[in-house]
CSV table of C-alpha atoms in Angstrom, one decimal:
chain,number,residue,atom,x,y,z
A,1,UNK,CA,-50.5,38.8,-83.2
A,2,UNK,CA,-47.6,39.3,-81.2
A,3,UNK,CA,-48.0,38.6,-77.5
A,4,UNK,CA,-46.9,42.1,-76.3
A,5,UNK,CA,-49.4,43.6,-78.8
A,6,UNK,CA,-52.2,41.5,-77.6
A,7,UNK,CA,-51.5,42.4,-74.0
A,8,UNK,CA,-51.1,46.2,-75.0
A,9,UNK,CA,-54.3,46.3,-77.3
A,10,UNK,CA,-56.7,44.3,-75.2
A,11,UNK,CA,-59.6,46.4,-74.1
A,12,UNK,CA,-62.7,45.8,-72.0
A,13,UNK,CA,-65.4,45.8,-74.7
A,14,UNK,CA,-68.9,46.9,-73.7
A,15,UNK,CA,-70.4,47.5,-77.2
A,16,UNK,CA,-70.6,44.7,-79.7
A,17,UNK,CA,-71.6,44.4,-83.4
A,18,UNK,CA,-74.6,42.1,-84.3
A,19,UNK,CA,-72.2,39.6,-85.9
A,20,UNK,CA,-71.8,36.0,-85.0
A,21,UNK,CA,-68.5,34.6,-83.7
A,22,UNK,CA,-67.3,31.9,-85.9
A,23,UNK,CA,-67.2,28.5,-84.3
A,24,UNK,CA,-63.6,28.0,-85.5
A,25,UNK,CA,-62.6,31.2,-83.6
A,26,UNK,CA,-64.5,30.2,-80.5
A,27,UNK,CA,-62.8,26.9,-80.5
A,28,UNK,CA,-59.4,28.5,-80.8
A,29,UNK,CA,-60.2,30.7,-77.8
A,30,UNK,CA,-61.3,27.7,-75.8
A,31,UNK,CA,-58.2,25.9,-76.7
A,32,UNK,CA,-56.2,28.8,-75.3
A,33,UNK,CA,-58.1,28.4,-72.0
A,34,UNK,CA,-57.5,24.6,-72.1
A,35,UNK,CA,-53.7,25.0,-72.3
A,36,UNK,CA,-53.6,27.2,-69.2
A,37,UNK,CA,-51.5,26.1,-66.3
A,38,UNK,CA,-53.1,25.4,-63.0
A,39,UNK,CA,-52.1,24.5,-59.4
A,40,UNK,CA,-50.9,20.8,-59.6
A,41,UNK,CA,-52.6,20.6,-63.0
A,42,UNK,CA,-56.0,20.6,-61.3
A,43,UNK,CA,-57.8,22.1,-64.3
A,44,UNK,CA,-60.8,22.9,-62.2
A,45,UNK,CA,-62.2,25.3,-64.9
A,46,UNK,CA,-65.4,24.5,-66.7
A,47,UNK,CA,-67.0,26.7,-69.4
A,48,UNK,CA,-70.7,27.0,-70.3
A,49,UNK,CA,-71.0,28.7,-73.7
A,50,UNK,CA,-74.3,30.6,-74.1
A,51,UNK,CA,-75.5,31.9,-77.5
A,52,UNK,CA,-79.3,31.7,-77.1
A,53,UNK,CA,-80.7,35.2,-77.0
A,54,UNK,CA,-83.3,34.4,-74.4
A,55,UNK,CA,-80.7,33.0,-72.0
A,56,UNK,CA,-78.3,35.9,-72.6
A,57,UNK,CA,-81.2,38.3,-71.7
A,58,UNK,CA,-81.8,36.4,-68.4
A,59,UNK,CA,-78.1,36.4,-67.6
A,60,UNK,CA,-77.9,40.2,-68.3
A,61,UNK,CA,-80.5,40.7,-65.5
A,62,UNK,CA,-78.5,38.5,-63.2
A,63,UNK,CA,-75.5,40.7,-64.1
A,64,UNK,CA,-77.3,43.7,-62.6
A,65,UNK,CA,-78.9,44.7,-65.9
A,66,UNK,CA,-75.7,45.4,-67.7
A,67,UNK,CA,-77.1,45.6,-71.3
A,68,UNK,CA,-74.0,44.7,-73.1
A,69,UNK,CA,-74.1,41.3,-71.5
A,70,UNK,CA,-77.2,40.6,-73.5
A,71,UNK,CA,-75.9,42.3,-76.6
A,72,UNK,CA,-72.6,40.2,-76.9
A,73,UNK,CA,-73.3,37.3,-79.2
A,74,UNK,CA,-71.4,34.9,-76.9
A,75,UNK,CA,-71.4,34.7,-73.2
A,76,UNK,CA,-69.0,32.3,-71.4
A,77,UNK,CA,-69.8,31.5,-67.9
A,78,UNK,CA,-66.5,30.4,-66.2
A,79,UNK,CA,-67.2,27.8,-63.6
A,80,UNK,CA,-65.1,25.9,-61.1
A,81,UNK,CA,-65.8,22.3,-60.3
A,82,UNK,CA,-63.7,22.5,-57.1
A,83,UNK,CA,-62.9,20.9,-53.8
A,84,UNK,CA,-61.9,24.3,-52.5
A,85,UNK,CA,-58.2,23.3,-52.2
A,86,UNK,CA,-55.9,25.9,-50.8
A,87,UNK,CA,-52.2,26.2,-51.7
A,88,UNK,CA,-49.6,26.4,-48.8
A,89,UNK,CA,-49.6,30.2,-49.2
A,90,UNK,CA,-53.3,30.2,-48.1
A,91,UNK,CA,-54.8,31.1,-51.4
A,92,UNK,CA,-57.6,29.0,-53.0
A,93,UNK,CA,-56.5,27.3,-56.2
A,94,UNK,CA,-59.7,27.8,-58.2
A,95,UNK,CA,-60.0,31.5,-58.6
A,96,UNK,CA,-56.4,31.9,-59.6
A,97,UNK,CA,-56.5,29.1,-62.0
A,98,UNK,CA,-59.8,30.2,-63.6
A,99,UNK,CA,-58.4,33.7,-64.0
A,100,UNK,CA,-55.3,32.3,-65.9
A,101,UNK,CA,-57.6,30.5,-68.3
A,102,UNK,CA,-59.8,33.6,-68.8
A,103,UNK,CA,-56.7,35.8,-69.4
A,104,UNK,CA,-55.6,33.4,-72.1
A,105,UNK,CA,-59.1,33.7,-73.6
A,106,UNK,CA,-59.1,37.5,-73.6
A,107,UNK,CA,-55.6,37.6,-75.3
A,108,UNK,CA,-56.5,34.9,-77.9
A,109,UNK,CA,-59.8,36.8,-78.7
A,110,UNK,CA,-57.9,40.0,-79.2
A,111,UNK,CA,-55.6,38.3,-81.6
A,112,UNK,CA,-58.6,37.2,-83.6
A,113,UNK,CA,-60.1,40.7,-83.7
A,114,UNK,CA,-62.7,39.8,-81.1
A,115,UNK,CA,-63.4,41.7,-77.9
A,116,UNK,CA,-64.1,40.5,-74.3
A,117,UNK,CA,-65.2,41.9,-71.0
A,118,UNK,CA,-64.6,40.3,-67.5
A,119,UNK,CA,-67.8,40.4,-65.5
A,120,UNK,CA,-67.7,39.8,-61.8
A,121,UNK,CA,-70.8,41.9,-61.1
A,122,UNK,CA,-73.5,39.2,-61.1
A,123,UNK,CA,-75.5,37.3,-58.7
A,124,UNK,CA,-74.0,33.8,-58.6
A,125,UNK,CA,-77.3,32.1,-57.4
A,126,UNK,CA,-79.3,33.6,-60.2
A,127,UNK,CA,-76.7,32.5,-62.9
A,128,UNK,CA,-76.7,29.0,-61.5
A,129,UNK,CA,-80.4,28.8,-61.7
A,130,UNK,CA,-80.5,30.1,-65.2
A,131,UNK,CA,-77.8,27.6,-66.4
A,132,UNK,CA,-78.8,24.6,-64.3
A,133,UNK,CA,-75.4,24.8,-62.5
A,134,UNK,CA,-75.3,22.5,-59.4
A,135,UNK,CA,-75.0,24.2,-56.0
A,136,UNK,CA,-71.5,22.8,-55.4
A,137,UNK,CA,-70.1,24.4,-58.6
A,138,UNK,CA,-68.7,28.0,-58.3
A,139,UNK,CA,-69.4,30.5,-61.1
A,140,UNK,CA,-66.2,32.7,-61.0
A,141,UNK,CA,-66.7,35.1,-63.8
A,142,UNK,CA,-68.8,35.8,-66.9
A,143,UNK,CA,-67.0,36.7,-70.1
A,144,UNK,CA,-68.6,38.5,-72.9
A,145,UNK,CA,-67.3,37.7,-76.5
A,146,UNK,CA,-68.0,39.3,-79.8
A,147,UNK,CA,-66.9,41.7,-82.5
A,148,UNK,CA,-66.3,45.1,-80.9
A,149,UNK,CA,-68.5,48.0,-82.1
A,150,UNK,CA,-65.4,50.3,-81.6
A,151,UNK,CA,-62.1,49.8,-79.9
A,152,UNK,CA,-61.6,52.2,-77.0
A,153,UNK,CA,-58.4,54.2,-77.9
A,154,UNK,CA,-56.7,53.6,-74.6
A,155,UNK,CA,-57.0,51.5,-71.4
A,156,UNK,CA,-57.9,53.1,-68.2
A,157,UNK,CA,-54.9,54.7,-66.5
A,158,UNK,CA,-52.4,52.4,-65.0
A,159,UNK,CA,-50.1,53.1,-62.1
A,160,UNK,CA,-46.5,53.6,-63.2
A,161,UNK,CA,-44.0,50.9,-62.6
A,162,UNK,CA,-42.3,52.8,-59.8
A,163,UNK,CA,-45.6,52.7,-57.9
A,164,UNK,CA,-45.9,49.0,-58.0
A,165,UNK,CA,-42.4,47.5,-58.1
A,166,UNK,CA,-39.8,47.5,-55.4
A,167,UNK,CA,-36.4,45.8,-55.3
A,168,UNK,CA,-35.0,43.2,-52.9
A,169,UNK,CA,-37.3,44.2,-50.0
A,170,UNK,CA,-40.9,45.6,-49.7
A,171,UNK,CA,-41.0,49.4,-49.9
A,172,UNK,CA,-44.0,51.6,-49.2
A,173,UNK,CA,-44.3,53.1,-52.7
B,1,UNK,CA,-43.9,35.8,-80.5
B,2,UNK,CA,-47.5,35.1,-81.6
B,3,UNK,CA,-49.8,35.0,-78.7
B,4,UNK,CA,-51.0,31.4,-79.5
B,5,UNK,CA,-47.5,30.3,-79.8
B,6,UNK,CA,-46.6,31.9,-76.3
B,7,UNK,CA,-49.7,30.1,-74.8
B,8,UNK,CA,-48.9,26.8,-76.4
B,9,UNK,CA,-45.1,26.9,-75.6
B,10,UNK,CA,-45.1,28.2,-72.1
B,11,UNK,CA,-43.8,25.6,-69.7
B,12,UNK,CA,-43.3,25.6,-65.9
B,13,UNK,CA,-39.6,25.8,-65.7
B,14,UNK,CA,-37.8,24.3,-62.7
B,15,UNK,CA,-34.2,24.2,-64.0
B,16,UNK,CA,-32.4,27.5,-64.8
B,17,UNK,CA,-29.1,28.4,-66.4
B,18,UNK,CA,-26.6,30.4,-64.3
B,19,UNK,CA,-27.3,33.4,-66.6
B,20,UNK,CA,-28.6,36.8,-65.5
B,21,UNK,CA,-31.8,38.2,-66.8
B,22,UNK,CA,-31.2,41.4,-68.6
B,23,UNK,CA,-32.8,44.5,-67.0
B,24,UNK,CA,-34.4,45.5,-70.2
B,25,UNK,CA,-36.2,42.1,-70.5
B,26,UNK,CA,-37.3,42.3,-66.9
B,27,UNK,CA,-38.9,45.7,-67.4
B,28,UNK,CA,-40.7,44.5,-70.5
B,29,UNK,CA,-42.1,41.6,-68.4
B,30,UNK,CA,-43.1,44.0,-65.5
B,31,UNK,CA,-44.7,46.3,-68.2
B,32,UNK,CA,-46.8,43.4,-69.4
B,33,UNK,CA,-48.0,42.9,-65.8
B,34,UNK,CA,-48.7,46.6,-65.3
B,35,UNK,CA,-51.0,46.6,-68.3
B,36,UNK,CA,-53.3,43.8,-67.0
B,37,UNK,CA,-57.0,44.6,-66.4
B,38,UNK,CA,-58.3,44.4,-62.8
B,39,UNK,CA,-61.7,44.7,-61.2
B,40,UNK,CA,-62.7,48.4,-61.3
B,41,UNK,CA,-59.0,49.1,-62.3
B,42,UNK,CA,-58.0,48.5,-58.7
B,43,UNK,CA,-54.4,47.4,-59.6
B,44,UNK,CA,-53.9,46.0,-56.1
B,45,UNK,CA,-50.7,44.1,-57.4
B,46,UNK,CA,-47.3,45.0,-56.1
B,47,UNK,CA,-44.1,43.2,-57.2
B,48,UNK,CA,-40.9,42.7,-55.1
B,49,UNK,CA,-38.0,41.8,-57.5
B,50,UNK,CA,-35.4,39.7,-55.7
B,51,UNK,CA,-32.0,39.0,-57.2
B,52,UNK,CA,-29.7,38.8,-54.1
B,53,UNK,CA,-28.6,35.2,-53.7
B,54,UNK,CA,-28.9,35.2,-50.0
B,55,UNK,CA,-32.4,36.3,-50.0
B,56,UNK,CA,-33.3,33.8,-52.8
B,57,UNK,CA,-31.8,31.1,-50.6
B,58,UNK,CA,-34.0,32.1,-47.6
B,59,UNK,CA,-37.1,32.3,-49.9
B,60,UNK,CA,-36.4,28.8,-51.1
B,61,UNK,CA,-36.5,27.5,-47.6
B,62,UNK,CA,-39.9,29.4,-47.1
B,63,UNK,CA,-41.0,27.7,-50.3
B,64,UNK,CA,-40.6,24.3,-48.7
B,65,UNK,CA,-37.0,23.8,-49.7
B,66,UNK,CA,-37.8,23.9,-53.5
B,67,UNK,CA,-34.2,24.2,-54.8
B,68,UNK,CA,-35.1,25.8,-58.1
B,69,UNK,CA,-36.5,28.7,-56.3
B,70,UNK,CA,-33.0,29.6,-55.1
B,71,UNK,CA,-31.4,28.7,-58.5
B,72,UNK,CA,-33.7,31.0,-60.7
B,73,UNK,CA,-31.7,34.3,-60.9
B,74,UNK,CA,-34.9,36.4,-60.3
B,75,UNK,CA,-37.7,35.8,-58.0
B,76,UNK,CA,-40.8,37.9,-58.1
B,77,UNK,CA,-43.0,38.1,-55.0
B,78,UNK,CA,-46.4,39.0,-56.2
B,79,UNK,CA,-48.2,40.8,-53.5
B,80,UNK,CA,-51.6,42.5,-53.0
B,81,UNK,CA,-52.1,45.8,-51.2
B,82,UNK,CA,-55.8,45.1,-50.7
B,83,UNK,CA,-58.9,46.0,-48.9
B,84,UNK,CA,-60.3,42.5,-49.5
B,85,UNK,CA,-63.0,43.8,-51.7
B,86,UNK,CA,-65.3,41.2,-53.1
B,87,UNK,CA,-67.2,41.4,-56.5
B,88,UNK,CA,-71.0,40.8,-56.4
B,89,UNK,CA,-70.3,37.2,-57.6
B,90,UNK,CA,-68.7,36.7,-54.3
B,91,UNK,CA,-65.1,36.3,-55.4
B,92,UNK,CA,-62.3,38.4,-53.9
B,93,UNK,CA,-60.8,40.7,-56.4
B,94,UNK,CA,-57.1,40.6,-55.5
B,95,UNK,CA,-56.2,36.9,-56.2
B,96,UNK,CA,-57.9,37.1,-59.6
B,97,UNK,CA,-56.3,40.4,-60.6
B,98,UNK,CA,-52.9,39.3,-59.5
B,99,UNK,CA,-53.3,36.1,-61.5
B,100,UNK,CA,-54.0,38.1,-64.5
B,101,UNK,CA,-50.9,40.1,-64.1
B,102,UNK,CA,-48.8,37.0,-63.4
B,103,UNK,CA,-50.2,35.3,-66.5
B,104,UNK,CA,-49.2,38.3,-68.6
B,105,UNK,CA,-45.6,38.0,-67.1
B,106,UNK,CA,-45.4,34.3,-67.9
B,107,UNK,CA,-46.4,34.9,-71.5
B,108,UNK,CA,-44.1,37.9,-72.0
B,109,UNK,CA,-41.2,35.9,-70.5
B,110,UNK,CA,-41.9,33.0,-72.8
B,111,UNK,CA,-41.8,35.4,-75.8
B,112,UNK,CA,-38.4,36.6,-74.6
B,113,UNK,CA,-37.0,33.1,-74.3
B,114,UNK,CA,-37.2,33.2,-70.5
B,115,UNK,CA,-38.9,30.6,-68.3
B,116,UNK,CA,-41.1,31.0,-65.3
B,117,UNK,CA,-42.8,28.9,-62.7
B,118,UNK,CA,-45.9,29.8,-60.5
B,119,UNK,CA,-45.2,29.0,-56.8
B,120,UNK,CA,-48.0,28.7,-54.4
B,121,UNK,CA,-46.2,26.3,-52.0
B,122,UNK,CA,-44.7,28.7,-49.6
B,123,UNK,CA,-45.2,29.9,-46.0
B,124,UNK,CA,-46.6,33.4,-46.3
B,125,UNK,CA,-45.6,34.5,-42.9
B,126,UNK,CA,-42.0,33.5,-43.5
B,127,UNK,CA,-41.9,35.3,-46.9
B,128,UNK,CA,-43.3,38.5,-45.4
B,129,UNK,CA,-40.6,38.3,-42.7
B,130,UNK,CA,-37.7,37.8,-45.2
B,131,UNK,CA,-38.9,40.7,-47.5
B,132,UNK,CA,-40.1,43.0,-44.7
B,133,UNK,CA,-43.7,42.9,-46.0
B,134,UNK,CA,-46.3,44.5,-43.7
B,135,UNK,CA,-48.8,42.2,-42.1
B,136,UNK,CA,-51.7,43.7,-44.0
B,137,UNK,CA,-50.2,42.9,-47.4
B,138,UNK,CA,-50.9,39.5,-48.9
B,139,UNK,CA,-48.3,37.5,-50.8
B,140,UNK,CA,-50.3,35.8,-53.5
B,141,UNK,CA,-47.6,33.9,-55.5
B,142,UNK,CA,-43.9,33.6,-56.0
B,143,UNK,CA,-42.7,33.6,-59.6
B,144,UNK,CA,-39.4,32.3,-60.7
B,145,UNK,CA,-37.8,33.9,-63.7
B,146,UNK,CA,-34.6,32.9,-65.7
B,147,UNK,CA,-33.2,31.2,-68.7
B,148,UNK,CA,-34.4,27.6,-68.9
B,149,UNK,CA,-31.8,24.9,-68.7
B,150,UNK,CA,-34.0,22.9,-70.9
B,151,UNK,CA,-37.4,23.2,-72.4
B,152,UNK,CA,-39.7,20.4,-71.4
B,153,UNK,CA,-41.1,18.9,-74.6
B,154,UNK,CA,-44.7,19.0,-73.6
B,155,UNK,CA,-47.0,20.5,-70.9
B,156,UNK,CA,-48.7,18.1,-68.5
B,157,UNK,CA,-51.8,16.4,-70.0
B,158,UNK,CA,-54.9,18.5,-70.3
B,159,UNK,CA,-58.4,17.5,-70.2
B,160,UNK,CA,-60.0,17.6,-73.8
B,161,UNK,CA,-62.4,20.3,-74.6
B,162,UNK,CA,-65.3,18.0,-74.4
B,163,UNK,CA,-64.5,17.3,-70.8
B,164,UNK,CA,-64.6,21.1,-69.9
B,165,UNK,CA,-67.0,22.8,-72.3
B,166,UNK,CA,-70.8,22.6,-72.3
B,167,UNK,CA,-73.4,24.5,-74.4
B,168,UNK,CA,-76.3,26.7,-73.3
B,169,UNK,CA,-76.6,24.9,-70.0
B,170,UNK,CA,-74.5,23.1,-67.5
B,171,UNK,CA,-73.8,19.5,-68.3
B,172,UNK,CA,-72.1,16.9,-66.1
B,173,UNK,CA,-69.2,16.0,-68.5
């Protein structure tokens, strides 16, 4: 699938078919994450792939009871094994670098007719306990993965370009 | 360009041709950013497009003298107009959401035969002064954009999948 199509047609999918994700497709998606760039090539991302229904059910509770977290056949806990390094600009490396890897996964999944949803609404301590994640590791996001039950027709509204882009200098738009 | 190709063939480009970026291509790239998902559709990203040579030269100094920052015909200051909202997981929304938008731009640029480079090595206060960016706005990254002088043959080495992926539970890999 063309990259512009993948960007345009990606949706946040919150309803999934009861259909397994082929291991071959999962590996392609993880490979897309693996190829992501990161600050000084730090690659702090680590991925825990969860398919066991009982674990998914517990993770759904940790994700504030969001039912689709349990219904998706695959859940990817995106973690960071990090030293909390910050760039000169003041930003932490790991959330940005993990986000790049996740974005690659969402676009790769879309190209393979799979759906994903970014989940930041979860209690990190509970997720760590469920997945035996050491205290020094951060869990940045959960990502659901599976075949969409239906494809929402459109994304949520987006601000127009002239509300987000200025030229040469900052402008209050 | 296929999304897997764009992911695989994207490089960090630090040498640029003296060739302008067509406005049509720039708009396609910004449109790719605009379509990015964000936490609760907050869309905190704001983009300042810099083409003026004198401004690029000043920004290069703020970016610790990195010469290619000045040589790239377009520099995009990716800013966040943010209330510093954090998700339940504890992560700030804006760095992750800006990273998604930037990743979209890097892949869109690659598909249009353009090169980009993420830059976090800059002094935020200096960039804000140069671009008249208000103090409450964050500058998350600078992104160079232009036609690559040459395409590096390969990306930097990446960890293999078995060093970054575990199944069902965390494993020390």
